[in-house]
Tab-separated table of C-alpha atoms in Angstrom:
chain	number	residue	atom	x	y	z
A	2	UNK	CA	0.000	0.000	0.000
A	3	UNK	CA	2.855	2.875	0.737
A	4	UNK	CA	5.990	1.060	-0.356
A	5	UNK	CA	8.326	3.840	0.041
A	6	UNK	CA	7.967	4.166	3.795
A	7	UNK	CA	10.066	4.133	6.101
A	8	UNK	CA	9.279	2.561	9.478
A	9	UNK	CA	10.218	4.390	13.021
A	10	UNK	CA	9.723	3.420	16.715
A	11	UNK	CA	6.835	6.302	16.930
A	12	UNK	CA	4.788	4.704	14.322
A	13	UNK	CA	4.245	1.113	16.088
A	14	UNK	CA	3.277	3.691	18.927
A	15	UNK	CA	0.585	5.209	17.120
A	16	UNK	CA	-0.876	1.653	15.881
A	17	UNK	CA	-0.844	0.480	18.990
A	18	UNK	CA	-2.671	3.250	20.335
A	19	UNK	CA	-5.003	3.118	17.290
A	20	UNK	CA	-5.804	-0.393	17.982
A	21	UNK	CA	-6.692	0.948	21.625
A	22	UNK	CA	-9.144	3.645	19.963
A	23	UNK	CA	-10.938	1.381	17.761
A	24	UNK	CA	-11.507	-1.082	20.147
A	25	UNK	CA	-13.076	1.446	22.183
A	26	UNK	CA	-10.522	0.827	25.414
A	27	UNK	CA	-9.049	4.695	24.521
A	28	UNK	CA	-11.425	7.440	23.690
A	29	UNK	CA	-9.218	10.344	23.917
A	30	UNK	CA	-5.579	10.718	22.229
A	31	UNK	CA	-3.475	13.335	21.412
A	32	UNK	CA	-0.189	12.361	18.638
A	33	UNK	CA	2.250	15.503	19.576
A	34	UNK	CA	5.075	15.296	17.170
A	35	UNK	CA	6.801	17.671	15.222
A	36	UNK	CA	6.010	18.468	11.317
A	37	UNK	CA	7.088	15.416	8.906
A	38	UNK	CA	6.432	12.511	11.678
A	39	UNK	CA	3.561	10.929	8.998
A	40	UNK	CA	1.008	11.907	12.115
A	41	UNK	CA	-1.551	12.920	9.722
A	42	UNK	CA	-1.139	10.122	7.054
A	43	UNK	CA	-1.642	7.487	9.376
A	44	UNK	CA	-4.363	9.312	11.683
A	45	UNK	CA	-6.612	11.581	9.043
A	46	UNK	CA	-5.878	8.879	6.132
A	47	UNK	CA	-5.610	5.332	6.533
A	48	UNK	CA	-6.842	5.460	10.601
A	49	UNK	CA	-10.638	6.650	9.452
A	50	UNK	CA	-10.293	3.732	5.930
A	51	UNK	CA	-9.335	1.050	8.702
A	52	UNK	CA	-12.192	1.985	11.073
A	53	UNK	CA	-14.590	1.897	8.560
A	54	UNK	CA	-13.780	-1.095	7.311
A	55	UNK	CA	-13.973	-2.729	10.637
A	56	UNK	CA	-17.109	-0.539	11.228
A	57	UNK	CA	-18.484	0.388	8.221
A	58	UNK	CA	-22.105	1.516	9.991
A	59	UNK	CA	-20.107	4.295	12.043
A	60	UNK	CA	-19.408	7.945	11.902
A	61	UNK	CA	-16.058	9.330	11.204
A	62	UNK	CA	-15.797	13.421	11.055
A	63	UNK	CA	-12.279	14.856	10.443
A	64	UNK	CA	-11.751	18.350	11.073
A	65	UNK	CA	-8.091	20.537	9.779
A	66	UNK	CA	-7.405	24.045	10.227
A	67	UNK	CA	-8.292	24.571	6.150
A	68	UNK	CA	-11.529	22.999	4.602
A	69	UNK	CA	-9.266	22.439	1.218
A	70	UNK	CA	-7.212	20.201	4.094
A	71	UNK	CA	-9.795	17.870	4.861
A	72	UNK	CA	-11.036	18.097	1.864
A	73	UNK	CA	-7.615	16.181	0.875
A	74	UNK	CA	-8.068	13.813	3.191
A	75	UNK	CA	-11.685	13.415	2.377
A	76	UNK	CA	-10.591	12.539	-1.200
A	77	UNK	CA	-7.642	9.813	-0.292
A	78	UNK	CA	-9.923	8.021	1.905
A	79	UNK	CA	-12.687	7.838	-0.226
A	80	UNK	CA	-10.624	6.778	-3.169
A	81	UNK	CA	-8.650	4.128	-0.752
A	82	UNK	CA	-12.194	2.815	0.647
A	83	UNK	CA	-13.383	2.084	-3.028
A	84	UNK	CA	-9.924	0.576	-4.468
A	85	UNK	CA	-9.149	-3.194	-5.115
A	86	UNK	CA	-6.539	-3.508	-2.735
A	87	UNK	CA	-8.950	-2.268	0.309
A	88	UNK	CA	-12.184	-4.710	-0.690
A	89	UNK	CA	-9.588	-7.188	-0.600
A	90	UNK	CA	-8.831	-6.609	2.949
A	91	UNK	CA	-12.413	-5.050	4.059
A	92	UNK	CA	-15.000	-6.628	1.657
A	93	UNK	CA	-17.969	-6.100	3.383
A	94	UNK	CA	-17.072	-2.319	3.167
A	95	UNK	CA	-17.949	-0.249	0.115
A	96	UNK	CA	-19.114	3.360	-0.753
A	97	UNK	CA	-22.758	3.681	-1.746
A	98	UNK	CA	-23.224	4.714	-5.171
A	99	UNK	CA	-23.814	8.216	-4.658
A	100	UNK	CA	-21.370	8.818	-2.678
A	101	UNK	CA	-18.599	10.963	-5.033
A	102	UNK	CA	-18.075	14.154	-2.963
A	103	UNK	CA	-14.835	14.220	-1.395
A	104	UNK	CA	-15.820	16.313	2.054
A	105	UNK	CA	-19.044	13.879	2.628
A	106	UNK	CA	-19.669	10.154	1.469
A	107	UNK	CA	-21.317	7.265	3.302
A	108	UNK	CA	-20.679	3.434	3.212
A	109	UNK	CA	-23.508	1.213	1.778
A	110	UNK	CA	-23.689	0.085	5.757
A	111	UNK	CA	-25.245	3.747	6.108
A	112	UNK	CA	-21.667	4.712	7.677
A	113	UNK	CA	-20.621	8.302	7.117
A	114	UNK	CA	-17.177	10.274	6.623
A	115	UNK	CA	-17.406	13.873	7.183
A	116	UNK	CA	-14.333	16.648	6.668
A	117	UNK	CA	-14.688	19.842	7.563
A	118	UNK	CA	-12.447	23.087	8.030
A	119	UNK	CA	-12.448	24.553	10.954
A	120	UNK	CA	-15.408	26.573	11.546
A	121	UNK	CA	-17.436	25.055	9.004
A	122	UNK	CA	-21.160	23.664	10.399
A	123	UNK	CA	-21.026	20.820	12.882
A	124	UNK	CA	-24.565	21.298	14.229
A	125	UNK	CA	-26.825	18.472	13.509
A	126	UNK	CA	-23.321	16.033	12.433
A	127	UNK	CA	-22.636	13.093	14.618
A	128	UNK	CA	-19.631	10.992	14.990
A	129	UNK	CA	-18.100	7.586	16.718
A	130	UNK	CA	-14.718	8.826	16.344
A	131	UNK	CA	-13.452	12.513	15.681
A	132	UNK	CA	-10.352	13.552	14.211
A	133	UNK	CA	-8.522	16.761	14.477
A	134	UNK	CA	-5.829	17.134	12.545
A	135	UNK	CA	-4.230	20.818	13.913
A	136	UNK	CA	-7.544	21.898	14.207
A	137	UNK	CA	-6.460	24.962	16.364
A	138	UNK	CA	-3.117	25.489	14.541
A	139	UNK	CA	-4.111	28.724	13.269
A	140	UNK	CA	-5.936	30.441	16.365
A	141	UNK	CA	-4.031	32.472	18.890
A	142	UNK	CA	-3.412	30.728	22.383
A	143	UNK	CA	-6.100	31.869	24.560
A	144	UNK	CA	-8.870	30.714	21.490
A	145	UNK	CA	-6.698	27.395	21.147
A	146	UNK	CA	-6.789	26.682	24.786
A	147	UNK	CA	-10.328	26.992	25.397
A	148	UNK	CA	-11.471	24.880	22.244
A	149	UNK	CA	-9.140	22.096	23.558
A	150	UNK	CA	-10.581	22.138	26.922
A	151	UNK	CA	-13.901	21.908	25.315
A	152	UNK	CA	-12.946	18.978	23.714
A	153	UNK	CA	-11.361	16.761	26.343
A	154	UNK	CA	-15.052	17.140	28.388
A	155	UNK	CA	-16.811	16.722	25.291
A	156	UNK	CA	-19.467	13.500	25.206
A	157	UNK	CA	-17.179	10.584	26.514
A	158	UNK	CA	-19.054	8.542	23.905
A	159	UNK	CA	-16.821	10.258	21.083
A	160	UNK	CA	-13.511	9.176	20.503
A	161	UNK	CA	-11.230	12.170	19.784
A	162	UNK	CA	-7.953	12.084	18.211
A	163	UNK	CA	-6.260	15.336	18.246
A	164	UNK	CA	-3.119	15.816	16.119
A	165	UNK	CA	-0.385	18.959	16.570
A	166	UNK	CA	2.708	19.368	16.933
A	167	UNK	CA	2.575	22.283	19.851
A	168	UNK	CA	3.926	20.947	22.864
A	169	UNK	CA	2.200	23.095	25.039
A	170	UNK	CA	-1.069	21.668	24.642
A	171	UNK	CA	-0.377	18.322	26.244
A	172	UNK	CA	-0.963	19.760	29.222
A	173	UNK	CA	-4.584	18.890	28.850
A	174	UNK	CA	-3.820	15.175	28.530
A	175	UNK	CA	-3.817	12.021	30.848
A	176	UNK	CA	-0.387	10.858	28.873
A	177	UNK	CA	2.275	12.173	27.234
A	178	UNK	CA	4.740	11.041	24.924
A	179	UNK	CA	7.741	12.881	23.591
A	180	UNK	CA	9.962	11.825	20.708
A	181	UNK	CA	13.696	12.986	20.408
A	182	UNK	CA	15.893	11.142	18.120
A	183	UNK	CA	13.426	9.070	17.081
A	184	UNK	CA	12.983	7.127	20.529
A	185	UNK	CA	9.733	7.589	22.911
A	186	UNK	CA	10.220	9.063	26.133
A	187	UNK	CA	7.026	9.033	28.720
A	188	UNK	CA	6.810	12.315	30.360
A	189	UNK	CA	3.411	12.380	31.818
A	190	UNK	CA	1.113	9.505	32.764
């Protein structure tokens, strides 16, 4: 599927902790690493095409600081979710017909992927599991620390990635990982 990469320490971390998240045992994470770490190819692309294919009748809304952002994303999972390679892992998973948009499609379980920009209309939306992929990145601090303590009280039914690469807002999480020279390092938790 992605035969250039290049495998690190950090990213067995993050499947582990996806694994956690979609079998409901983590509901909140935060990935805080710095620019270029593939956080947002494995979290707001193939993350939302793996939990649909396990749970094709559930809700997945991703949310980036630009609606042409998620937009992108919107498009690669779609197009991954309706390619050969992924009905022959997930074959029970498809796109309904009509689904062609790239910021809104649904599975034919009645599943639906949402991407948004920031500040575009959530009202009336649900979701199972809610990505934000620097979601605050371009709001000043006070803004950005009052949307992110929003979100870690939001519904505990939602599970809520949040991706960034500012260090300062881990202070609002249970655990905290930091990577330096490619090696974890628990710092809080």
């Amino acid at each position: 599927m992605w035969p250039e990469f290049i495998h690190g320490d950090h990213h067995a971390k993050m499947a582990r902790a996806f694994e956690r998240v979609v079998s409901g045992k983590l509901k909140r994470l935060i990935i805080n690493m710095p620019p270029r770490h593939t956080k947002s190819e494995f979290a707001s692309y193939m993350l939302p095409a793996w939990f649909l294919g396990l749970n094709p009748h559930k809700q997945v809304m991703q949310i980036s600081h630009t609606a042409d952002m998620a937009e992108g994303f919107g498009r690669k999972v779609r197009n991954l979710v309706d390619s050969d390679v992924y009905h022959s892992v997930f074959p029970e998973t498809r796109l309904r017909r009509d689904s062609t948009a790239a910021a809104r499609w649904n599975t034919d379980k009645n599943g639906v992927y949402i991407a948004m920009g920031v500040g575009g209309a959530v009202a009336g939306k649900g979701a199972d599991l809610l990505i934000i992929d620097e979601g605050t990145s371009a709001l000043d601090k006070k803004n950005e620390d009052d949307i992110v303590k929003e979100l870690v009280i939001l519904d505990k039914n939602i599970t809520i990635i949040f991706i960034t690469h500012k260090k300062r807002l881990a202070k609002y999480f249970d655990k905290v990982y930091h990577i330096k020279d490619k090696k974890f390092y628990k710092i809080k938790g």
